[in-house]
């Protein structure tokens, strides 16, 4: 009887070792390649300047204010993207204004590819009234020449603070929903 108990325990031990080996092999097979998400190559994004359209019909000339706010919006978006660990931003080589309205999507896409980008962010700010504005943007995958997202975000107010919040939210949306 002692022999039977030892044989039984040996069989159980063998099955246990085989079970552990299969489990380890299965875990190795489904484990992601690389050590962590940080080991992956960062996504490279080129950002074009945003255009501005004022359809509010207000009589007071606010060109200087809007130009300053638009530059701040572009800077906030670029700085926000550059601060992301999994992104790398590259400049476009525009001689003139670097926006879709001035250079066109095709020329900006070419410049982005030449700069080593895999994606291009383009956009426009539209002032509809003193109280309502919007940020329209798209991210283009330069390998497929198709947008990965196309968004219109509205915001309230025509102030520095309102534009800054809109820029920060747009950058957050780009990172969270538009890039791989």
PDB file of C-alpha atoms in Angstrom:
ATOM      1  CA  UNK A   1       0.000   0.000   0.000  1.00  0.00           C
ATOM      2  CA  UNK A   2       2.890   2.322   0.655  1.00  0.00           C
ATOM      3  CA  UNK A   3       4.023   1.871  -2.928  1.00  0.00           C
ATOM      4  CA  UNK A   4       0.591   2.880  -4.189  1.00  0.00           C
ATOM      5  CA  UNK A   5       0.614   6.054  -2.099  1.00  0.00           C
ATOM      6  CA  UNK A   6       4.016   7.006  -3.391  1.00  0.00           C
ATOM      7  CA  UNK A   7       2.947   6.305  -6.959  1.00  0.00           C
ATOM      8  CA  UNK A   8      -0.164   8.366  -6.438  1.00  0.00           C
ATOM      9  CA  UNK A   9       1.807  11.277  -4.982  1.00  0.00           C
ATOM     10  CA  UNK A  10       4.367  11.037  -7.787  1.00  0.00           C
ATOM     11  CA  UNK A  11       1.560  11.216 -10.361  1.00  0.00           C
ATOM     12  CA  UNK A  12       0.041  14.225  -8.638  1.00  0.00           C
ATOM     13  CA  UNK A  13       3.462  15.914  -8.465  1.00  0.00           C
ATOM     14  CA  UNK A  14       4.038  15.284 -12.191  1.00  0.00           C
ATOM     15  CA  UNK A  15       0.631  16.738 -13.092  1.00  0.00           C
ATOM     16  CA  UNK A  16       1.310  19.742 -10.882  1.00  0.00           C
ATOM     17  CA  UNK A  17       4.668  20.417 -12.583  1.00  0.00           C
ATOM     18  CA  UNK A  18       3.094  20.005 -16.037  1.00  0.00           C
ATOM     19  CA  UNK A  19       0.248  22.334 -15.032  1.00  0.00           C
ATOM     20  CA  UNK A  20       2.698  25.003 -13.840  1.00  0.00           C
ATOM     21  CA  UNK A  21       4.746  24.655 -17.025  1.00  0.00           C
ATOM     22  CA  UNK A  22       1.668  25.064 -19.209  1.00  0.00           C
ATOM     23  CA  UNK A  23       0.580  28.073 -17.165  1.00  0.00           C
ATOM     24  CA  UNK A  24       4.008  29.730 -17.454  1.00  0.00           C
ATOM     25  CA  UNK A  25       4.146  28.986 -21.200  1.00  0.00           C
ATOM     26  CA  UNK A  26       0.677  30.485 -21.661  1.00  0.00           C
ATOM     27  CA  UNK A  27       1.604  33.624 -19.729  1.00  0.00           C
ATOM     28  CA  UNK A  28       4.791  34.060 -21.755  1.00  0.00           C
ATOM     29  CA  UNK A  29       2.843  33.609 -24.993  1.00  0.00           C
ATOM     30  CA  UNK A  30       0.299  36.313 -24.137  1.00  0.00           C
ATOM     31  CA  UNK A  31       2.703  38.724 -22.458  1.00  0.00           C
ATOM     32  CA  UNK A  32       3.225  41.956 -24.380  1.00  0.00           C
ATOM     33  CA  UNK A  33       6.493  42.362 -26.190  1.00  0.00           C
ATOM     34  CA  UNK A  34       8.797  44.921 -24.637  1.00  0.00           C
ATOM     35  CA  UNK A  35       9.130  45.796 -21.005  1.00  0.00           C
ATOM     36  CA  UNK A  36       6.522  48.538 -20.649  1.00  0.00           C
ATOM     37  CA  UNK A  37       4.390  51.026 -22.523  1.00  0.00           C
ATOM     38  CA  UNK A  38       7.201  53.529 -22.047  1.00  0.00           C
ATOM     39  CA  UNK A  39       9.533  51.328 -24.106  1.00  0.00           C
ATOM     40  CA  UNK A  40       7.378  51.926 -27.214  1.00  0.00           C
ATOM     41  CA  UNK A  41       8.438  54.530 -29.740  1.00  0.00           C
ATOM     42  CA  UNK A  42       6.703  57.857 -29.145  1.00  0.00           C
ATOM     43  CA  UNK A  43       4.157  59.077 -31.662  1.00  0.00           C
ATOM     44  CA  UNK A  44       5.607  61.993 -33.632  1.00  0.00           C
ATOM     45  CA  UNK A  45       3.210  64.893 -34.208  1.00  0.00           C
ATOM     46  CA  UNK A  46       3.623  68.042 -36.258  1.00  0.00           C
ATOM     47  CA  UNK A  47       1.286  70.877 -35.296  1.00  0.00           C
ATOM     48  CA  UNK A  48       0.217  73.513 -37.746  1.00  0.00           C
ATOM     49  CA  UNK A  49      -0.881  76.896 -36.488  1.00  0.00           C
ATOM     50  CA  UNK A  50      -4.617  77.330 -36.129  1.00  0.00           C
ATOM     51  CA  UNK A  51      -6.539  79.700 -38.379  1.00  0.00           C
ATOM     52  CA  UNK A  52      -9.043  82.216 -36.988  1.00  0.00           C
ATOM     53  CA  UNK A  53     -12.437  83.216 -38.370  1.00  0.00           C
ATOM     54  CA  UNK A  54     -14.643  85.864 -36.756  1.00  0.00           C
ATOM     55  CA  UNK A  55     -18.283  85.618 -37.794  1.00  0.00           C
ATOM     56  CA  UNK A  56     -19.585  87.517 -34.755  1.00  0.00           C
ATOM     57  CA  UNK A  57     -20.296  90.719 -36.637  1.00  0.00           C
ATOM     58  CA  UNK A  58     -18.994  92.885 -33.784  1.00  0.00           C
ATOM     59  CA  UNK A  59     -18.052  96.380 -34.899  1.00  0.00           C
ATOM     60  CA  UNK A  60     -15.060  96.919 -32.601  1.00  0.00           C
ATOM     61  CA  UNK A  61     -11.732  95.941 -34.192  1.00  0.00           C
ATOM     62  CA  UNK A  62     -10.300  93.140 -32.054  1.00  0.00           C
ATOM     63  CA  UNK A  63      -7.670  91.936 -34.523  1.00  0.00           C
ATOM     64  CA  UNK A  64      -4.706  92.513 -32.196  1.00  0.00           C
ATOM     65  CA  UNK A  65      -6.444  90.766 -29.260  1.00  0.00           C
ATOM     66  CA  UNK A  66      -7.422  87.800 -31.384  1.00  0.00           C
ATOM     67  CA  UNK A  67      -3.953  87.493 -32.941  1.00  0.00           C
ATOM     68  CA  UNK A  68      -2.416  87.441 -29.466  1.00  0.00           C
ATOM     69  CA  UNK A  69      -4.955  84.891 -28.213  1.00  0.00           C
ATOM     70  CA  UNK A  70      -4.452  82.720 -31.286  1.00  0.00           C
ATOM     71  CA  UNK A  71      -0.676  82.686 -30.762  1.00  0.00           C
ATOM     72  CA  UNK A  72      -1.238  81.770 -27.102  1.00  0.00           C
ATOM     73  CA  UNK A  73      -3.673  79.007 -28.135  1.00  0.00           C
ATOM     74  CA  UNK A  74      -1.118  77.557 -30.582  1.00  0.00           C
ATOM     75  CA  UNK A  75       1.597  77.720 -27.908  1.00  0.00           C
ATOM     76  CA  UNK A  76      -0.637  76.093 -25.243  1.00  0.00           C
ATOM     77  CA  UNK A  77      -1.543  73.212 -27.552  1.00  0.00           C
ATOM     78  CA  UNK A  78       2.075  72.678 -28.629  1.00  0.00           C
ATOM     79  CA  UNK A  79       3.393  72.880 -25.049  1.00  0.00           C
ATOM     80  CA  UNK A  80       0.706  70.477 -23.813  1.00  0.00           C
ATOM     81  CA  UNK A  81       1.540  67.934 -26.515  1.00  0.00           C
ATOM     82  CA  UNK A  82       5.291  68.328 -25.978  1.00  0.00           C
ATOM     83  CA  UNK A  83       4.830  67.596 -22.266  1.00  0.00           C
ATOM     84  CA  UNK A  84       3.380  64.151 -23.009  1.00  0.00           C
ATOM     85  CA  UNK A  85       5.889  61.326 -22.485  1.00  0.00           C
ATOM     86  CA  UNK A  86       4.580  59.173 -25.336  1.00  0.00           C
ATOM     87  CA  UNK A  87       4.589  62.027 -27.887  1.00  0.00           C
ATOM     88  CA  UNK A  88       7.310  63.846 -29.737  1.00  0.00           C
ATOM     89  CA  UNK A  89       6.520  67.123 -31.482  1.00  0.00           C
ATOM     90  CA  UNK A  90       8.364  68.327 -34.560  1.00  0.00           C
ATOM     91  CA  UNK A  91       8.260  71.778 -36.164  1.00  0.00           C
ATOM     92  CA  UNK A  92       7.003  72.394 -39.667  1.00  0.00           C
ATOM     93  CA  UNK A  93       9.311  74.182 -42.080  1.00  0.00           C
ATOM     94  CA  UNK A  94       6.926  76.899 -43.210  1.00  0.00           C
ATOM     95  CA  UNK A  95       8.379  80.107 -44.604  1.00  0.00           C
ATOM     96  CA  UNK A  96       5.129  82.009 -44.176  1.00  0.00           C
ATOM     97  CA  UNK A  97       2.217  81.391 -41.828  1.00  0.00           C
ATOM     98  CA  UNK A  98       1.951  77.665 -41.067  1.00  0.00           C
ATOM     99  CA  UNK A  99      -1.833  77.120 -41.199  1.00  0.00           C
ATOM    100  CA  UNK A 100      -4.203  75.216 -43.433  1.00  0.00           C
ATOM    101  CA  UNK A 101      -5.662  78.529 -44.629  1.00  0.00           C
ATOM    102  CA  UNK A 102      -2.292  79.843 -45.754  1.00  0.00           C
ATOM    103  CA  UNK A 103      -0.319  76.751 -46.808  1.00  0.00           C
ATOM    104  CA  UNK A 104      -2.977  74.095 -47.446  1.00  0.00           C
ATOM    105  CA  UNK A 105      -3.296  70.571 -46.087  1.00  0.00           C
ATOM    106  CA  UNK A 106      -1.222  68.970 -48.834  1.00  0.00           C
ATOM    107  CA  UNK A 107       1.793  71.252 -48.311  1.00  0.00           C
ATOM    108  CA  UNK A 108       1.581  70.926 -44.517  1.00  0.00           C
ATOM    109  CA  UNK A 109       1.348  67.132 -44.795  1.00  0.00           C
ATOM    110  CA  UNK A 110       4.448  67.053 -47.010  1.00  0.00           C
ATOM    111  CA  UNK A 111       6.353  69.234 -44.555  1.00  0.00           C
ATOM    112  CA  UNK A 112       5.232  67.063 -41.633  1.00  0.00           C
ATOM    113  CA  UNK A 113       6.478  63.897 -43.355  1.00  0.00           C
ATOM    114  CA  UNK A 114       9.784  65.614 -44.153  1.00  0.00           C
ATOM    115  CA  UNK A 115      10.080  66.564 -40.463  1.00  0.00           C
ATOM    116  CA  UNK A 116       9.607  62.901 -39.494  1.00  0.00           C
ATOM    117  CA  UNK A 117       6.035  63.142 -38.191  1.00  0.00           C
ATOM    118  CA  UNK A 118       3.547  60.303 -38.337  1.00  0.00           C
ATOM    119  CA  UNK A 119       0.593  62.623 -37.567  1.00  0.00           C
ATOM    120  CA  UNK A 120      -0.378  66.213 -38.322  1.00  0.00           C
ATOM    121  CA  UNK A 121      -2.639  68.401 -36.164  1.00  0.00           C
ATOM    122  CA  UNK A 122      -4.527  71.139 -37.997  1.00  0.00           C
ATOM    123  CA  UNK A 123      -7.253  73.453 -36.770  1.00  0.00           C
ATOM    124  CA  UNK A 124      -9.277  76.619 -36.705  1.00  0.00           C
ATOM    125  CA  UNK A 125     -10.811  78.869 -34.069  1.00  0.00           C
ATOM    126  CA  UNK A 126     -14.159  80.391 -34.906  1.00  0.00           C
ATOM    127  CA  UNK A 127     -15.672  83.269 -32.958  1.00  0.00           C
ATOM    128  CA  UNK A 128     -19.423  83.104 -33.416  1.00  0.00           C
ATOM    129  CA  UNK A 129     -20.356  85.809 -30.909  1.00  0.00           C
ATOM    130  CA  UNK A 130     -19.032  87.554 -27.829  1.00  0.00           C
ATOM    131  CA  UNK A 131     -20.285  84.605 -25.808  1.00  0.00           C
ATOM    132  CA  UNK A 132     -19.609  81.600 -28.056  1.00  0.00           C
ATOM    133  CA  UNK A 133     -16.525  80.340 -29.828  1.00  0.00           C
ATOM    134  CA  UNK A 134     -15.371  77.025 -31.189  1.00  0.00           C
ATOM    135  CA  UNK A 135     -12.195  75.107 -31.870  1.00  0.00           C
ATOM    136  CA  UNK A 136     -12.317  72.801 -34.888  1.00  0.00           C
ATOM    137  CA  UNK A 137      -9.379  70.434 -35.305  1.00  0.00           C
ATOM    138  CA  UNK A 138      -8.351  67.236 -36.998  1.00  0.00           C
ATOM    139  CA  UNK A 139      -5.423  64.886 -36.630  1.00  0.00           C
ATOM    140  CA  UNK A 140      -4.266  63.306 -39.860  1.00  0.00           C
ATOM    141  CA  UNK A 141      -2.455  59.965 -39.979  1.00  0.00           C
ATOM    142  CA  UNK A 142       0.234  60.722 -42.554  1.00  0.00           C
ATOM    143  CA  UNK A 143       0.663  57.056 -43.535  1.00  0.00           C
ATOM    144  CA  UNK A 144      -2.966  56.737 -44.651  1.00  0.00           C
ATOM    145  CA  UNK A 145      -3.729  60.435 -45.301  1.00  0.00           C
ATOM    146  CA  UNK A 146      -6.921  59.992 -43.301  1.00  0.00           C
ATOM    147  CA  UNK A 147      -8.071  61.752 -40.160  1.00  0.00           C
ATOM    148  CA  UNK A 148      -7.847  59.807 -36.913  1.00  0.00           C
ATOM    149  CA  UNK A 149     -10.297  62.297 -35.471  1.00  0.00           C
ATOM    150  CA  UNK A 150     -12.190  65.407 -36.503  1.00  0.00           C
ATOM    151  CA  UNK A 151     -13.652  67.472 -33.678  1.00  0.00           C
ATOM    152  CA  UNK A 152     -15.525  70.677 -32.978  1.00  0.00           C
ATOM    153  CA  UNK A 153     -15.384  71.879 -29.379  1.00  0.00           C
ATOM    154  CA  UNK A 154     -17.365  74.919 -28.307  1.00  0.00           C
ATOM    155  CA  UNK A 155     -16.368  77.249 -25.508  1.00  0.00           C
ATOM    156  CA  UNK A 156     -17.909  80.235 -23.779  1.00  0.00           C
ATOM    157  CA  UNK A 157     -16.449  83.718 -23.729  1.00  0.00           C
ATOM    158  CA  UNK A 158     -14.018  85.786 -25.747  1.00  0.00           C
ATOM    159  CA  UNK A 159     -11.353  86.211 -23.075  1.00  0.00           C
ATOM    160  CA  UNK A 160      -7.774  85.057 -22.572  1.00  0.00           C
ATOM    161  CA  UNK A 161      -8.970  82.566 -19.961  1.00  0.00           C
ATOM    162  CA  UNK A 162     -11.664  81.109 -22.250  1.00  0.00           C
ATOM    163  CA  UNK A 163      -9.204  80.627 -25.116  1.00  0.00           C
ATOM    164  CA  UNK A 164      -6.598  79.070 -22.789  1.00  0.00           C
ATOM    165  CA  UNK A 165      -9.123  76.602 -21.406  1.00  0.00           C
ATOM    166  CA  UNK A 166     -10.263  75.728 -24.937  1.00  0.00           C
ATOM    167  CA  UNK A 167      -6.645  75.125 -25.993  1.00  0.00           C
ATOM    168  CA  UNK A 168      -5.902  72.932 -22.973  1.00  0.00           C
ATOM    169  CA  UNK A 169      -9.065  70.904 -23.512  1.00  0.00           C
ATOM    170  CA  UNK A 170      -8.343  70.482 -27.228  1.00  0.00           C
ATOM    171  CA  UNK A 171      -4.811  69.241 -26.475  1.00  0.00           C
ATOM    172  CA  UNK A 172      -6.174  66.818 -23.878  1.00  0.00           C
ATOM    173  CA  UNK A 173      -8.707  65.517 -26.414  1.00  0.00           C
ATOM    174  CA  UNK A 174      -5.993  65.059 -29.049  1.00  0.00           C
ATOM    175  CA  UNK A 175      -3.890  63.014 -26.621  1.00  0.00           C
ATOM    176  CA  UNK A 176      -6.794  61.002 -25.272  1.00  0.00           C
ATOM    177  CA  UNK A 177      -8.738  60.258 -28.440  1.00  0.00           C
ATOM    178  CA  UNK A 178      -6.855  61.112 -31.617  1.00  0.00           C
ATOM    179  CA  UNK A 179      -3.439  59.462 -31.384  1.00  0.00           C
ATOM    180  CA  UNK A 180      -2.429  55.824 -31.086  1.00  0.00           C
TER     181      UNK A 180
END
